[in-house]
JSON list of C-alpha atoms in Angstrom, two decimals:
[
{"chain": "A", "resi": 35, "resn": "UNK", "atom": "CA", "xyz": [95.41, -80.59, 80.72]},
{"chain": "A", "resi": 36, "resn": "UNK", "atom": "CA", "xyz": [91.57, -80.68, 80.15]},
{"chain": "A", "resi": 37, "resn": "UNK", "atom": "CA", "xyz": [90.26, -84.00, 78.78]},
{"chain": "A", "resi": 38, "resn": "UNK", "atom": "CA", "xyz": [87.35, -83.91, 75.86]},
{"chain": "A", "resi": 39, "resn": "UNK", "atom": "CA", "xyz": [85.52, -86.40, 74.81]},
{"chain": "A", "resi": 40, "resn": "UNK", "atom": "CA", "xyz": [82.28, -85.90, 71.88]},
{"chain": "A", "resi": 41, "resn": "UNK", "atom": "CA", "xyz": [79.31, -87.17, 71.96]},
{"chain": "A", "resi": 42, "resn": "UNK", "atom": "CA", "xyz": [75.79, -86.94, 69.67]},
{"chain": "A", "resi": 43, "resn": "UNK", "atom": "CA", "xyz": [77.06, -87.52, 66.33]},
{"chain": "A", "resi": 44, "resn": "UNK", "atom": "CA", "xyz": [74.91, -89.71, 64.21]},
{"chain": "A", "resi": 45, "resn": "UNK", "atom": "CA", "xyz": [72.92, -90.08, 60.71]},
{"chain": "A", "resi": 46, "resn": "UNK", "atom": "CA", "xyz": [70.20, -87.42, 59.61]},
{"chain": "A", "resi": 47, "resn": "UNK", "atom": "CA", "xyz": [68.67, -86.43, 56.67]},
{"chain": "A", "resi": 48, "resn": "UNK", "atom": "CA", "xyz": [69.11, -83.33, 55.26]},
{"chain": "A", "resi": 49, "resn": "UNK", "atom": "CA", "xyz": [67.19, -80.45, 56.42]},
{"chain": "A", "resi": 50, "resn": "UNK", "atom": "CA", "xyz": [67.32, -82.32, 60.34]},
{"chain": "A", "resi": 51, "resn": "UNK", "atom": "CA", "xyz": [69.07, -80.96, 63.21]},
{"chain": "A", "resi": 52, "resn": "UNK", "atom": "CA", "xyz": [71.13, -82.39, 65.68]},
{"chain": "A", "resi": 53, "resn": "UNK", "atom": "CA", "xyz": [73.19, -81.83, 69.03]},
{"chain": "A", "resi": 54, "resn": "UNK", "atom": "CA", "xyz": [76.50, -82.17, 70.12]},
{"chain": "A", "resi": 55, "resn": "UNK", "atom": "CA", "xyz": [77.71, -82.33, 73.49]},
{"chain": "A", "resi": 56, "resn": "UNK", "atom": "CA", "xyz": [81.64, -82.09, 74.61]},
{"chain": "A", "resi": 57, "resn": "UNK", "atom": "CA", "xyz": [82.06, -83.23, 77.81]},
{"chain": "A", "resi": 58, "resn": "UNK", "atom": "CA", "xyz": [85.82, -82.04, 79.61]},
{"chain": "A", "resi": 59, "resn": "UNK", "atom": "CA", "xyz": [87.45, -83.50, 82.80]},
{"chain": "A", "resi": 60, "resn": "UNK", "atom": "CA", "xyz": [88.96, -81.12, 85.40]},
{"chain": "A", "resi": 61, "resn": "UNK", "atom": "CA", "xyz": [88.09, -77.89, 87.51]},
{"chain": "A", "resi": 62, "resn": "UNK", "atom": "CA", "xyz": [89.21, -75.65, 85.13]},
{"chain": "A", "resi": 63, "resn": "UNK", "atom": "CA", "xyz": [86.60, -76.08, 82.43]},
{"chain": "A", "resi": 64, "resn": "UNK", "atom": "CA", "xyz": [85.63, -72.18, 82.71]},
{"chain": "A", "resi": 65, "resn": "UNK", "atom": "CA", "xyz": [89.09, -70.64, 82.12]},
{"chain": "A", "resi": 66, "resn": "UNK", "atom": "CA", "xyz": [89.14, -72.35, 78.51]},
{"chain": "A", "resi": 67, "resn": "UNK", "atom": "CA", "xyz": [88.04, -71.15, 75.52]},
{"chain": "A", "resi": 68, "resn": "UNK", "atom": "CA", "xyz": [86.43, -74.01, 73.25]},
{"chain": "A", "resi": 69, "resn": "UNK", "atom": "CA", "xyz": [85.54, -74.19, 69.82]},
{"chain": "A", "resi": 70, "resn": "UNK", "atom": "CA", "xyz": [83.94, -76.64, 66.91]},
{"chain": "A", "resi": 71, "resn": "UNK", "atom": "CA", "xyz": [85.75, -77.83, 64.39]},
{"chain": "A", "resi": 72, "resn": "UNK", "atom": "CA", "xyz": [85.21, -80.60, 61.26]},
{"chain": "A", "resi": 73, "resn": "UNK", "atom": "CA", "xyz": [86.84, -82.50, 59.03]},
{"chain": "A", "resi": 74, "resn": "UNK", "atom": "CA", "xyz": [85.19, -84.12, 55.94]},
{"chain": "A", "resi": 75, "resn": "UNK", "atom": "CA", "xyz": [87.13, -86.99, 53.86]},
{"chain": "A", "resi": 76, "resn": "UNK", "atom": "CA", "xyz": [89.98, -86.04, 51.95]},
{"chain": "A", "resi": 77, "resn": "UNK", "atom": "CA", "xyz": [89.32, -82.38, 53.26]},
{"chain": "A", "resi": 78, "resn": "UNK", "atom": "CA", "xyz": [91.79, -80.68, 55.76]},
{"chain": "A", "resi": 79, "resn": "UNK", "atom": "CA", "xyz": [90.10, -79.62, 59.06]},
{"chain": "A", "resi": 80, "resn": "UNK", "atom": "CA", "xyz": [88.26, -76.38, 59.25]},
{"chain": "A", "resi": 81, "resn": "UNK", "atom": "CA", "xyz": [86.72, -74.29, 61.74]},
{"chain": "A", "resi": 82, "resn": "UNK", "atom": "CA", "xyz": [83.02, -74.01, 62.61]},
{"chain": "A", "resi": 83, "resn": "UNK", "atom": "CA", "xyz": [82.22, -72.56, 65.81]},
{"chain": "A", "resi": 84, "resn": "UNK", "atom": "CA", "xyz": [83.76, -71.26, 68.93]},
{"chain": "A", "resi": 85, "resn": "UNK", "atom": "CA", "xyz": [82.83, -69.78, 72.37]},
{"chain": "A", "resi": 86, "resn": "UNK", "atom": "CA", "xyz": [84.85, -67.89, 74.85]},
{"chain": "A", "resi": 87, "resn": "UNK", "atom": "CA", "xyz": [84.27, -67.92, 78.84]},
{"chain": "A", "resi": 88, "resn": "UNK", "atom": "CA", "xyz": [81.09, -66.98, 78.09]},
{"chain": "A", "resi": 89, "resn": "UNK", "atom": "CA", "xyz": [78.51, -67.47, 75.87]},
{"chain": "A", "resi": 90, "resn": "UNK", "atom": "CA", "xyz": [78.15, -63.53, 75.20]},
{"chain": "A", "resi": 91, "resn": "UNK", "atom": "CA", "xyz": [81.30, -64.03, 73.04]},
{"chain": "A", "resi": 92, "resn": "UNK", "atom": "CA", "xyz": [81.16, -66.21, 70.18]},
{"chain": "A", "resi": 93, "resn": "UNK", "atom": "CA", "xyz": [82.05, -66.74, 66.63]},
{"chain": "A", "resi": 94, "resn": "UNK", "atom": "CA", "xyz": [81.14, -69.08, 63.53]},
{"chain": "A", "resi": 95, "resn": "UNK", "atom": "CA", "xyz": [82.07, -70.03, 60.40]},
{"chain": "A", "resi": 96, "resn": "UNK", "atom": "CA", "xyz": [80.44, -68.24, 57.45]},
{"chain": "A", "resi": 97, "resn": "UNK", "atom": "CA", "xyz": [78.96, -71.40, 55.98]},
{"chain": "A", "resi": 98, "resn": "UNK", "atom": "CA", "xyz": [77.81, -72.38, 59.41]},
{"chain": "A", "resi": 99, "resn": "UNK", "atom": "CA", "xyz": [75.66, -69.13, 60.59]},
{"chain": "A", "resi": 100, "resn": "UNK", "atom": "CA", "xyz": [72.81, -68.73, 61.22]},
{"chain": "A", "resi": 101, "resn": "UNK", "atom": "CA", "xyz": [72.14, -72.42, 61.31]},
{"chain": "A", "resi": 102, "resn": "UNK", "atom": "CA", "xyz": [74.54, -73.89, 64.43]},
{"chain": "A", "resi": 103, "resn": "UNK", "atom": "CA", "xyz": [74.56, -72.60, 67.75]},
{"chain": "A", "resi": 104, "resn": "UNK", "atom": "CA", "xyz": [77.67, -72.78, 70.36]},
{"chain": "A", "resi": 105, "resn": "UNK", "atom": "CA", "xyz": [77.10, -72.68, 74.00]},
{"chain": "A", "resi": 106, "resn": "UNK", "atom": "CA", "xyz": [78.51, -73.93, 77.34]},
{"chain": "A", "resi": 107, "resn": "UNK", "atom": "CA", "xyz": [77.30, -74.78, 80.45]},
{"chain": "A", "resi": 108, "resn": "UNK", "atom": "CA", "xyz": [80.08, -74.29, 83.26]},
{"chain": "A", "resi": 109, "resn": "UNK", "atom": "CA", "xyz": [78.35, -76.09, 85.69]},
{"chain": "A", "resi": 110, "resn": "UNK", "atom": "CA", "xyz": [78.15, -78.99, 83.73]},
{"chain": "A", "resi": 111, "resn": "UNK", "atom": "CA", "xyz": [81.66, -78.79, 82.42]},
{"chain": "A", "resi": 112, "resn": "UNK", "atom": "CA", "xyz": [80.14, -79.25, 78.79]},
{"chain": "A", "resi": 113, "resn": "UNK", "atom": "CA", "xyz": [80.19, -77.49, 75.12]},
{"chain": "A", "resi": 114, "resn": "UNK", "atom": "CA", "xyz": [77.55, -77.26, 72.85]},
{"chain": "A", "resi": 115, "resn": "UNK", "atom": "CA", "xyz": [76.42, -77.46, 68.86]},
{"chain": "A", "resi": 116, "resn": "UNK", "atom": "CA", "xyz": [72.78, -77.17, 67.95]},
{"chain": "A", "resi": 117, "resn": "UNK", "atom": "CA", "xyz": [72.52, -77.93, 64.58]},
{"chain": "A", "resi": 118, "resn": "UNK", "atom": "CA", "xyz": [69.99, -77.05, 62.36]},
{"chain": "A", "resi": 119, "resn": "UNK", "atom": "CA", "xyz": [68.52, -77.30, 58.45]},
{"chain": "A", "resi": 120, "resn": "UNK", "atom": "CA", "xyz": [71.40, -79.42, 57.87]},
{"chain": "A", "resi": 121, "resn": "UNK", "atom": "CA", "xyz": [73.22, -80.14, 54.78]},
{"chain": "A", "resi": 122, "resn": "UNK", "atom": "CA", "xyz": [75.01, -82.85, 52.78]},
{"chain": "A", "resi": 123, "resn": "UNK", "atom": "CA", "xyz": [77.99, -80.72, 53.32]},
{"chain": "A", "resi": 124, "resn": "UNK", "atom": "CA", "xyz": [77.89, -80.60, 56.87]},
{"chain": "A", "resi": 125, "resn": "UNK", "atom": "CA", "xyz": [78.93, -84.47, 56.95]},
{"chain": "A", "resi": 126, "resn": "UNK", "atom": "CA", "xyz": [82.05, -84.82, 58.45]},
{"chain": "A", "resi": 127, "resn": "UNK", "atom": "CA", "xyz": [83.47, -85.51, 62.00]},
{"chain": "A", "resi": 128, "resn": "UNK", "atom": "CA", "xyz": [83.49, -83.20, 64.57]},
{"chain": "A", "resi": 129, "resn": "UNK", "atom": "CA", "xyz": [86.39, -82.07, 67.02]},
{"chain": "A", "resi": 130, "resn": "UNK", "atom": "CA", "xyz": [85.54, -80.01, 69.74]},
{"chain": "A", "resi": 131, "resn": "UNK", "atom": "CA", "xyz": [89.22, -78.25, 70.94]},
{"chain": "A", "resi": 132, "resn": "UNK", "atom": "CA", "xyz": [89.83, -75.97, 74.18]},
{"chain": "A", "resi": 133, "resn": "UNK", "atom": "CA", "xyz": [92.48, -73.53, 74.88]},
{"chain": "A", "resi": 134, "resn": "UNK", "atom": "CA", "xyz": [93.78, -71.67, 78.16]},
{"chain": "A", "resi": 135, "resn": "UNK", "atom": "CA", "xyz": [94.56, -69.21, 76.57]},
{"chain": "A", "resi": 136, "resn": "UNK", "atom": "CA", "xyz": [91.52, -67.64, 75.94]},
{"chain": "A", "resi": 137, "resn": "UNK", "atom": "CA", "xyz": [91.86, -67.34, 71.85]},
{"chain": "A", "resi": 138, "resn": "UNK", "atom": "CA", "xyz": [88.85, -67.92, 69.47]},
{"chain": "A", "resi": 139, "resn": "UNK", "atom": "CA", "xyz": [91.22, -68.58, 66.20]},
{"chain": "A", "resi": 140, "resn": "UNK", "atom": "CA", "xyz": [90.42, -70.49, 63.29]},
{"chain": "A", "resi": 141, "resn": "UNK", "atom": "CA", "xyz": [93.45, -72.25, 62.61]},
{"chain": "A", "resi": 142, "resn": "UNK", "atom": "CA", "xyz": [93.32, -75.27, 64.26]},
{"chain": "A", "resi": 143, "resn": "UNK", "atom": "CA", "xyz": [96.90, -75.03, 65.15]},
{"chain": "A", "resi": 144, "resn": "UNK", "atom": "CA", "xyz": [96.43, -72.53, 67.24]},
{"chain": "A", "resi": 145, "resn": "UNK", "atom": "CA", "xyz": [94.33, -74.73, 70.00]},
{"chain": "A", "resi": 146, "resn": "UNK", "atom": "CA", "xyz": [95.75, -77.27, 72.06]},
{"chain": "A", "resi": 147, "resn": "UNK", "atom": "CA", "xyz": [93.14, -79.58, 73.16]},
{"chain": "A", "resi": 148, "resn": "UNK", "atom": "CA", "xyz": [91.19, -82.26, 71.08]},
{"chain": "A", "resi": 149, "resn": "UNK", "atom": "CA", "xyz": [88.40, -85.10, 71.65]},
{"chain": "A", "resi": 150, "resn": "UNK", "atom": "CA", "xyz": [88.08, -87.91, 69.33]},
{"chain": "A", "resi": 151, "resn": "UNK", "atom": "CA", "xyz": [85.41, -86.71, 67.24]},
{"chain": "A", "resi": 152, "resn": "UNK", "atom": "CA", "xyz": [82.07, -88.03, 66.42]},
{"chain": "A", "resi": 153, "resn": "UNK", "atom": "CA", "xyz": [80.79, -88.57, 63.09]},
{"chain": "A", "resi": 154, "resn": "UNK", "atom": "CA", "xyz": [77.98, -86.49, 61.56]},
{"chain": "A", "resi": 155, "resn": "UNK", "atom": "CA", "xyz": [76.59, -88.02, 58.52]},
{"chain": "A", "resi": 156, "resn": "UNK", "atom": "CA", "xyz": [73.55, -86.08, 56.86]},
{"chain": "A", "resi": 157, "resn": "UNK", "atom": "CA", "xyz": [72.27, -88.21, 53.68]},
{"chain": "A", "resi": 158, "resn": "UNK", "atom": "CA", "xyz": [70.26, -86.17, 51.06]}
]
């Protein structure tokens, strides 16, 4: 079972960008799908971004596009969120989650590997 841990969280104001990273353990890094999710205070966890086996596939939340970017470098056994022109809203902490399966669904049910999260606070 692939191991994720998050890393690049922090504080920004609005309107600033950061980058994620999600590093996973094991050999098998390419056969997963991944995907970005969040979870605010008091809020149930939703889904922001995902990315298949390659980057050529990909899909993202509605109130994320056109402002985050998902990628994945095989080699490096790591997943990706670029964020940009970032919003109040956007604080929360972030999951990344893998499956083997090779799924890009938004219900976080549906995937079977988490990291711990890092927090994401953008102050207005």
């Amino acid at each position: 079972q692939v191991q994720l841990v998050e890393s690049g969280g922090g504080t920004v104001q609005a309107g600033g960008s950061l980058r994620l990273s999600c590093a996973a353990s094991g050999r098998t890094f390419s056969r997963y799908a991944m995907a970005w999710f969040r979870q605010a205070p008091g809020k149930e966890r939703e889904f922001v971004a995902a990315v298949k086996w390659s980057v050529g596939n990909t899909a993202y939340a509605d109130s994320v596009k056109g402002r985050f970017t998902i990628s994945r470098d095989n080699a490096k056994n790591t997943m990706y969120l670029q964020m940009n022109s970032l919003k109040p809203e956007d604080t929360a902490i972030y999951y990344c989650a893998a499956n083997d399966v090779g799924h890009m669904a938004t219900t976080s049910n549906l995937w079977t590997s988490w990291g711990q999260g890092t927090q994401v606070t953008v102050s207005s």
